[in-house]
Each structure stands twice: as C-alpha cells, then as structure tokens.
Coordinates of C-alpha atoms in Angstrom, one line a residue:
X9 CA 0.2 0.0 0.0
X10 CA 1.3 3.4 -1.0
X11 CA 2.1 6.3 1.7
X12 CA -0.7 8.3 0.1
X13 CA -3.1 5.5 0.6
X14 CA -1.9 4.7 4.1
X15 CA -2.3 8.4 5.0
X16 CA -5.8 8.6 3.6
X17 CA -7.0 5.3 5.1
X18 CA -5.8 6.7 8.5
X19 CA -7.8 9.8 8.1
X20 CA -10.8 7.5 7.2
X21 CA -10.4 5.4 10.2
X22 CA -10.1 8.7 12.2
X23 CA -13.4 9.5 10.8
X24 CA -15.0 6.2 11.5
X25 CA -13.6 6.0 14.9
X26 CA -14.6 9.7 16.1
X27 CA -18.2 9.0 15.0
X28 CA -18.7 5.8 16.8
X29 CA -17.7 7.6 20.2
X30 CA -21.1 9.0 20.7
X31 CA -24.3 9.0 18.8
X32 CA -27.9 9.4 19.8
X33 CA -31.2 10.6 18.3
X34 CA -33.0 13.2 20.5
X35 CA -36.6 13.9 19.1
X36 CA -37.1 16.5 21.8
X37 CA -34.5 18.6 20.4
X38 CA -35.8 19.4 17.2
X39 CA -34.5 16.4 15.4
X40 CA -30.9 16.0 15.9
X41 CA -28.4 13.3 16.0
X42 CA -25.2 13.6 17.9
X43 CA -21.6 12.5 16.9
X44 CA -18.3 13.1 18.0
X45 CA -15.6 14.8 15.8
X46 CA -12.2 13.4 15.4
X47 CA -11.1 15.1 18.7
X48 CA -14.0 13.4 20.6
X49 CA -15.9 16.9 20.9
X50 CA -19.6 15.9 20.5
X51 CA -21.4 17.5 17.5
X52 CA -25.2 17.8 17.3
X53 CA -26.2 17.1 13.6
X54 CA -29.6 18.7 12.7
X55 CA -31.7 16.5 11.0
X56 CA -34.8 18.4 11.1
X57 CA -36.2 20.2 7.9
X58 CA -35.4 23.6 9.2
X59 CA -31.6 23.6 8.2
X60 CA -30.5 27.1 8.7
X61 CA -27.9 26.4 5.9
X62 CA -24.6 28.1 5.7
X63 CA -24.6 31.0 3.0
X64 CA -22.2 32.9 1.2
X65 CA -22.4 35.9 -1.3
X66 CA -22.2 36.1 -4.7
X67 CA -18.9 36.7 -6.6
X68 CA -19.7 38.6 -9.8
X69 CA -16.2 37.8 -11.7
X70 CA -17.0 34.0 -11.0
X71 CA -20.7 34.3 -11.9
X72 CA -19.7 35.9 -15.3
X73 CA -17.9 32.8 -16.1
X74 CA -21.3 30.6 -16.2
X75 CA -22.6 29.8 -19.6
X76 CA -25.1 32.3 -20.9
X77 CA -28.0 30.0 -21.1
X78 CA -27.6 29.1 -17.2
X79 CA -27.2 32.5 -16.1
X80 CA -30.4 33.9 -18.2
X81 CA -32.4 31.0 -16.6
X82 CA -31.3 32.1 -13.2
X83 CA -31.0 28.6 -11.7
X84 CA -28.7 26.0 -11.3
X85 CA -30.1 22.6 -11.9
X86 CA -28.5 20.2 -9.2
X87 CA -28.9 16.3 -9.4
X88 CA -28.3 14.2 -6.4
X89 CA -29.3 10.8 -5.6
X90 CA -32.5 9.9 -4.1
X91 CA -31.0 7.0 -2.0
X92 CA -30.9 7.9 1.6
X93 CA -27.0 8.0 2.8
X94 CA -26.6 10.0 5.8
X95 CA -24.7 12.2 6.2
X96 CA -24.2 12.9 2.5
X97 CA -27.8 13.0 1.1
X98 CA -30.6 12.0 3.0
X99 CA -34.2 13.3 4.1
X100 CA -34.8 15.2 7.2
X101 CA -37.2 14.1 9.9
X102 CA -40.3 15.3 8.0
X103 CA -39.4 12.4 5.7
X104 CA -39.5 14.8 2.7
X105 CA -36.8 17.6 2.9
X106 CA -33.5 16.5 1.3
X107 CA -30.6 17.4 3.8
X108 CA -26.9 16.5 3.8
X109 CA -23.3 17.7 3.3
X110 CA -23.8 17.2 -0.4
X111 CA -26.9 19.7 -0.9
X112 CA -25.2 22.1 1.5
X113 CA -22.0 22.4 -0.7
X114 CA -24.0 22.5 -3.9
X115 CA -26.2 25.4 -2.3
X116 CA -22.8 27.3 -1.3
X117 CA -21.6 26.8 -4.8
X118 CA -25.1 28.2 -6.4
X119 CA -24.6 31.3 -3.8
X120 CA -21.3 32.1 -5.5
X121 CA -22.5 31.8 -9.0
X122 CA -25.6 33.9 -8.1
X123 CA -28.1 31.3 -9.2
X124 CA -31.0 29.8 -7.3
X125 CA -30.4 26.4 -6.5
X126 CA -32.9 23.7 -7.6
X127 CA -32.1 20.3 -6.4
X128 CA -33.6 17.3 -8.3
X129 CA -33.1 14.0 -6.5
X130 CA -33.0 10.8 -8.9
X131 CA -31.9 7.3 -8.6
X132 CA -28.1 6.9 -9.2
X133 CA -28.1 5.7 -12.7
X134 CA -30.3 8.6 -13.7
X135 CA -28.0 11.1 -12.5
X136 CA -25.8 10.3 -15.5
X137 CA -28.9 10.0 -18.1
X138 CA -29.9 13.6 -16.8
X139 CA -26.6 15.1 -17.3
X140 CA -26.0 13.5 -20.6
X141 CA -29.2 14.9 -21.8
X142 CA -28.5 18.4 -20.0
X143 CA -31.5 18.3 -18.2
X144 CA -29.2 18.8 -15.4
X145 CA -26.4 21.1 -14.7
X146 CA -24.2 19.4 -12.4
X147 CA -24.2 16.2 -10.1
X148 CA -23.2 16.9 -6.3
X149 CA -23.9 13.0 -5.3
X150 CA -20.4 11.7 -3.7
X151 CA -19.5 11.3 -7.4
X152 CA -15.8 9.7 -7.8
X153 CA -13.4 11.0 -10.3
X154 CA -12.5 8.0 -12.6
X155 CA -10.7 7.8 -15.8
X156 CA -13.6 6.2 -17.6
X157 CA -16.1 9.0 -16.4
X158 CA -13.5 11.7 -17.4
X159 CA -14.5 10.6 -21.2
X160 CA -18.2 11.8 -20.8
X161 CA -18.0 14.2 -17.9
X162 CA -15.9 17.3 -16.6
X163 CA -15.0 17.3 -12.8
X164 CA -14.2 19.8 -10.2
X165 CA -13.1 18.2 -6.9
X166 CA -14.4 19.0 -3.7
X167 CA -13.8 16.4 -1.0
X168 CA -11.8 13.1 -0.5
X169 CA -13.4 9.9 -1.4
X170 CA -12.8 7.0 1.2
X171 CA -14.6 3.8 1.3
X172 CA -15.6 1.9 4.2
X173 CA -16.2 -2.1 4.8
X174 CA -19.2 -2.3 7.2
X175 CA -19.8 -5.6 9.3
X176 CA -21.9 -6.3 11.8
X177 CA -21.0 -5.6 15.2
X178 CA -18.6 -8.1 16.7
X179 CA -17.9 -9.8 13.7
X180 CA -14.2 -10.0 14.3
X181 CA -13.6 -9.2 10.7
X182 CA -10.9 -6.7 9.5
X183 CA -10.3 -5.7 5.9
X184 CA -7.0 -4.3 4.5
X185 CA -6.8 -5.7 1.0
X186 CA -8.3 -8.2 -1.5
X187 CA -7.1 -11.3 0.6
X188 CA -9.6 -10.3 3.5
X189 CA -12.3 -10.4 1.4
X190 CA -11.8 -13.8 -0.4
X191 CA -14.6 -16.0 -0.3
X192 CA -16.9 -13.5 1.7
X193 CA -20.1 -12.3 0.6
X194 CA -20.2 -8.5 0.1
X195 CA -23.1 -6.1 -1.0
X196 CA -22.1 -3.2 -2.9
X197 CA -24.1 -0.5 -4.9
X198 CA -24.2 -1.2 -8.9
X199 CA -22.5 1.1 -11.0
X200 CA -20.5 2.6 -8.2
X201 CA -16.5 3.0 -8.0
X202 CA -17.0 0.8 -4.9
X203 CA -18.4 -2.0 -7.2
X204 CA -15.4 -1.6 -9.5
X205 CA -13.0 -1.9 -6.7
X206 CA -14.7 -5.1 -5.1
X207 CA -14.6 -6.6 -8.8
X208 CA -11.0 -6.0 -9.2
X209 CA -10.1 -7.5 -5.8
X210 CA -12.3 -10.6 -6.6
X211 CA -10.3 -11.1 -9.8
X212 CA -7.0 -10.5 -7.7
X213 CA -8.1 -13.2 -5.4
X214 CA -8.9 -15.7 -8.2
X215 CA -5.5 -14.9 -10.0
X216 CA -3.9 -15.8 -6.8
X217 CA -5.6 -18.8 -6.1
X218 CA -8.0 -17.7 -3.5
X219 CA -11.7 -17.9 -3.5
X220 CA -13.6 -15.0 -5.5
X221 CA -15.9 -12.5 -3.9
X222 CA -19.6 -13.2 -3.8
X223 CA -21.0 -9.8 -4.9
X224 CA -24.7 -8.9 -3.9
X225 CA -26.9 -6.0 -4.7
X226 CA -29.8 -4.9 -2.9
X227 CA -32.4 -2.1 -4.1
X228 CA -32.0 0.0 -0.9
X229 CA -30.0 0.3 2.3
X230 CA -32.6 -1.0 4.4
X231 CA -32.4 -4.3 2.6
X232 CA -28.8 -4.3 2.6
X233 CA -28.6 -3.7 6.5
X234 CA -31.4 -6.3 7.1
X235 CA -29.0 -8.8 5.1
X236 CA -26.0 -7.7 7.3
X237 CA -27.8 -8.3 10.4
X238 CA -29.3 -11.6 9.4
X239 CA -25.8 -13.1 8.2
X240 CA -26.8 -13.4 4.5
X241 CA -23.8 -10.9 3.5
X242 CA -20.7 -10.7 5.6
X243 CA -19.6 -7.0 4.5
X244 CA -21.2 -3.9 2.8
X245 CA -18.9 -1.7 0.8
X246 CA -19.9 1.9 0.8
X247 CA -18.7 5.6 1.3
X248 CA -16.9 5.8 4.5
X249 CA -18.8 8.6 5.8
X250 CA -22.0 6.7 5.3
X251 CA -20.7 3.6 6.9
X252 CA -19.3 5.6 9.8
X253 CA -22.4 7.5 10.4
X254 CA -24.6 4.3 10.3
X255 CA -22.6 2.6 12.5
X256 CA -22.8 5.6 15.1
X257 CA -26.1 5.9 15.1
X258 CA -27.5 2.4 15.4
X259 CA -24.7 0.7 17.2
X260 CA -25.3 -2.5 15.4
X261 CA -22.6 -2.5 13.0
X262 CA -18.9 -1.3 12.6
X263 CA -16.4 -0.2 10.0
X264 CA -13.7 -2.9 9.6
X265 CA -11.7 -1.3 7.0
X266 CA -11.2 1.5 4.8
X267 CA -9.7 2.2 1.3
X268 CA -9.0 5.1 -1.1
X269 CA -11.7 5.2 -3.7
X270 CA -9.2 5.7 -6.3
X271 CA -7.4 2.3 -5.1
X272 CA -3.8 1.6 -3.9
X273 CA -1.8 4.4 -5.2
X274 CA -4.1 7.3 -5.7
X275 CA -6.3 9.3 -2.9
X276 CA -9.7 9.2 -4.5
X277 CA -11.9 12.5 -4.9
X278 CA -15.4 13.4 -4.9
X279 CA -16.4 16.1 -7.6
X280 CA -19.0 18.4 -8.9
X281 CA -19.8 16.5 -12.3
X282 CA -20.9 18.3 -15.4
X283 CA -21.3 17.3 -19.3
X284 CA -18.0 17.3 -20.9
X285 CA -17.3 20.5 -22.4
X286 CA -20.4 22.3 -20.9
X287 CA -18.5 25.4 -20.0
X288 CA -19.6 25.0 -16.5
X289 CA -16.5 23.1 -14.8
X290 CA -14.4 26.2 -14.5
X291 CA -16.8 28.4 -12.7
X292 CA -17.7 25.3 -10.7
X293 CA -13.9 24.9 -9.6
X294 CA -13.7 28.8 -8.8
X295 CA -16.8 28.8 -6.8
X296 CA -15.7 25.9 -4.7
X297 CA -12.0 27.5 -4.3
X298 CA -14.0 30.7 -3.3
X299 CA -15.9 28.8 -0.4
X300 CA -12.5 26.9 0.6
X301 CA -10.9 30.3 0.6
X302 CA -13.8 32.1 2.6
X303 CA -14.4 29.4 5.2
X304 CA -18.0 28.5 4.6
X305 CA -16.8 25.2 3.1
X306 CA -15.0 24.2 6.4
X307 CA -18.2 25.3 8.3
X308 CA -20.2 22.8 6.1
X309 CA -17.9 19.8 6.7
X310 CA -17.9 20.5 10.3
X311 CA -21.4 20.6 10.8
X312 CA -21.9 17.1 9.4
X313 CA -18.9 15.8 11.0
X314 CA -16.7 15.3 7.9
X315 CA -13.7 17.8 8.3
X316 CA -11.3 15.0 7.7
X317 CA -12.5 14.8 4.0
X318 CA -11.4 18.3 3.4
X319 CA -9.4 19.3 0.3
X320 CA -7.3 22.4 0.0
X321 CA -8.4 23.5 -3.4
X322 CA -10.6 22.2 -6.0
X323 CA -8.8 20.6 -9.0
X324 CA -10.3 20.2 -12.6
X325 CA -10.3 16.8 -14.1
X326 CA -7.5 15.4 -12.0
X327 CA -6.3 11.8 -12.2
X328 CA -8.9 9.5 -11.2
X329 CA -9.7 5.7 -10.4
X330 CA -7.7 3.8 -13.3
X331 CA -9.6 1.9 -15.9
X332 CA -10.0 -1.7 -15.4
X333 CA -7.2 -3.6 -16.9
X334 CA -8.3 -6.0 -19.7

C-alpha cells in the first residue's frame, strides 16, 4: 500500500472511530443526531427540515464565467441521488426535505454563482442520464473521479473519497486488502466505483488462487442492512462517511476497513460533475475554491462531522480511478 493511501486510510479510520464515539437521536431536541468529531468533541447534527444552511455571497467575476444559457435561466439545476445515505444526502425528520453535506455544498456553489439552487433527486443511474441530456447542470452526489467517467464528464473536486467496509458489530472481521474478502459475501451499489474496486479485488483473489468474492446487490440500504444483520452477507462496501454515520447512530454495525476510492496508489476524490465541454466546470471549480477560501466550506464539513475529508483546493479533472485492466 502506498504512503498516500496509508495516509488517507488513517484519516478515514479517524473519521470512523470518531463518529462511533457517541451517537444518539433526541426527538425532543428538534431532530438532531449527536456524533463526535475526530477530537472527541460531541457535535449535534441537525436532522430537522429547518436546516438554517450556511450561505455565502455572490462573486460577480466568477458568476460571469457561467454559460449564458444558465445565467439567463437564473437557476442551477443540481442533481443528487434519491437514495438515503446520511450524512451525504438523506431526508430530514419530516421524511421529505433533502438534507446533507452534498446539498449544502451545492447550495454554497450556487450562492457564489448568483444562481437559485434547484435540487433534483433521482436514482443513481438517472443522475448520469440527466447530465448526458443536459436536463441537469451539475451532479453533487458523492461522485468519484474516474478515468472512464472523464471521457464523458468534467469534474471539479471538493472532497476526499474514502470507502468503508461495514460489518455486523462483533464480527471479528478486518479488511486491509483483497485477501481479506476472499470467499466473503459482500454487498455493493451497482454502477459505483466501490463495485469496480470489489470486482478487481475478486479477480485478484482468483488470480492468486484464492476464492472470489460473492457480490450481492440490493435495491436500498434497508435491505442491505437487514441482510447484514441476518448474516446473509458478511460485509457492505460503501462510502466511508455513510458507513461511519450508520455505525455510530445504530450501534449495530462497525467499520472494519477503509480504502481510497481511487485504489492503492491514488487518493480518491469526490467532484461536482458536469457534461463534458458544457462550459461549467471552470466556474464550478472557481466557486468551490472561493468557499474553501472564505471558510464556509469548512463550516459545512464541520456541521456534518466530515472535516477529515476536506481538500485544500478544487482541481479540474485530476487523475482518477484507473480503468480496469483488460
């Protein structure tokens, strides 16, 4: 494992450990979930529909870079996944208001661009269908930069991408590499970079004479966690923030391993995603760099307990998860 990956894994483990330190829901406190940051300080996460989001000012010089069609429309059509994945994107206690770190960052970007944010929640695969057809301007949905996706989309990065292996609490499992999932039954989301990594690990196991991974797919998280608790699957591979948050708030699971979303030699990155050559990626990156500079980005990450996944700048189309070797 490379030095870079060890560093990112250590940070991800810090996030998982910190979130597990304390977590409880208090229905009498307006809808909050209490977790702990990496220093053990308890943070109350607002899960009510009244979000009081962090806001920022429009920057005219950046707003002027937005394609004319979008400027004239006056709205930024944002697309996000409808799947509930706290603290990334999920529904508030009213069971309808979409909240989480992804919407918060998207709304800040819209502020800088002087546009009214319009959030569209769709299934994972329809995020890309909508971007392809220009129905949506930009995706903020924990989308990892990959070399394959870069053929069709432009990326402006805004968070580190770390994956988490979640197991039933007390399982005794520990995952550091492919050999630790040999012969195991692992659930993963279809069409995700987690799936790509798991398939590659399974192939590596077979090549080394070990058992392959039995990969399972479920329609939603509730079905996945039911399978985990009943023992039908050994592990669930998903975004580390989601795994850590779920483990902290339920007490029924634990994160037993983390890994960079871009593989062993590269720190994975999450990015605002737009149709290739749409003309939007430069102002998106500029807006992200503005909120990093003015501190509102750090405020958003802190309120969701994700400060460890911060980046120091937004990059356009950096190296991503490599293509699968044929």
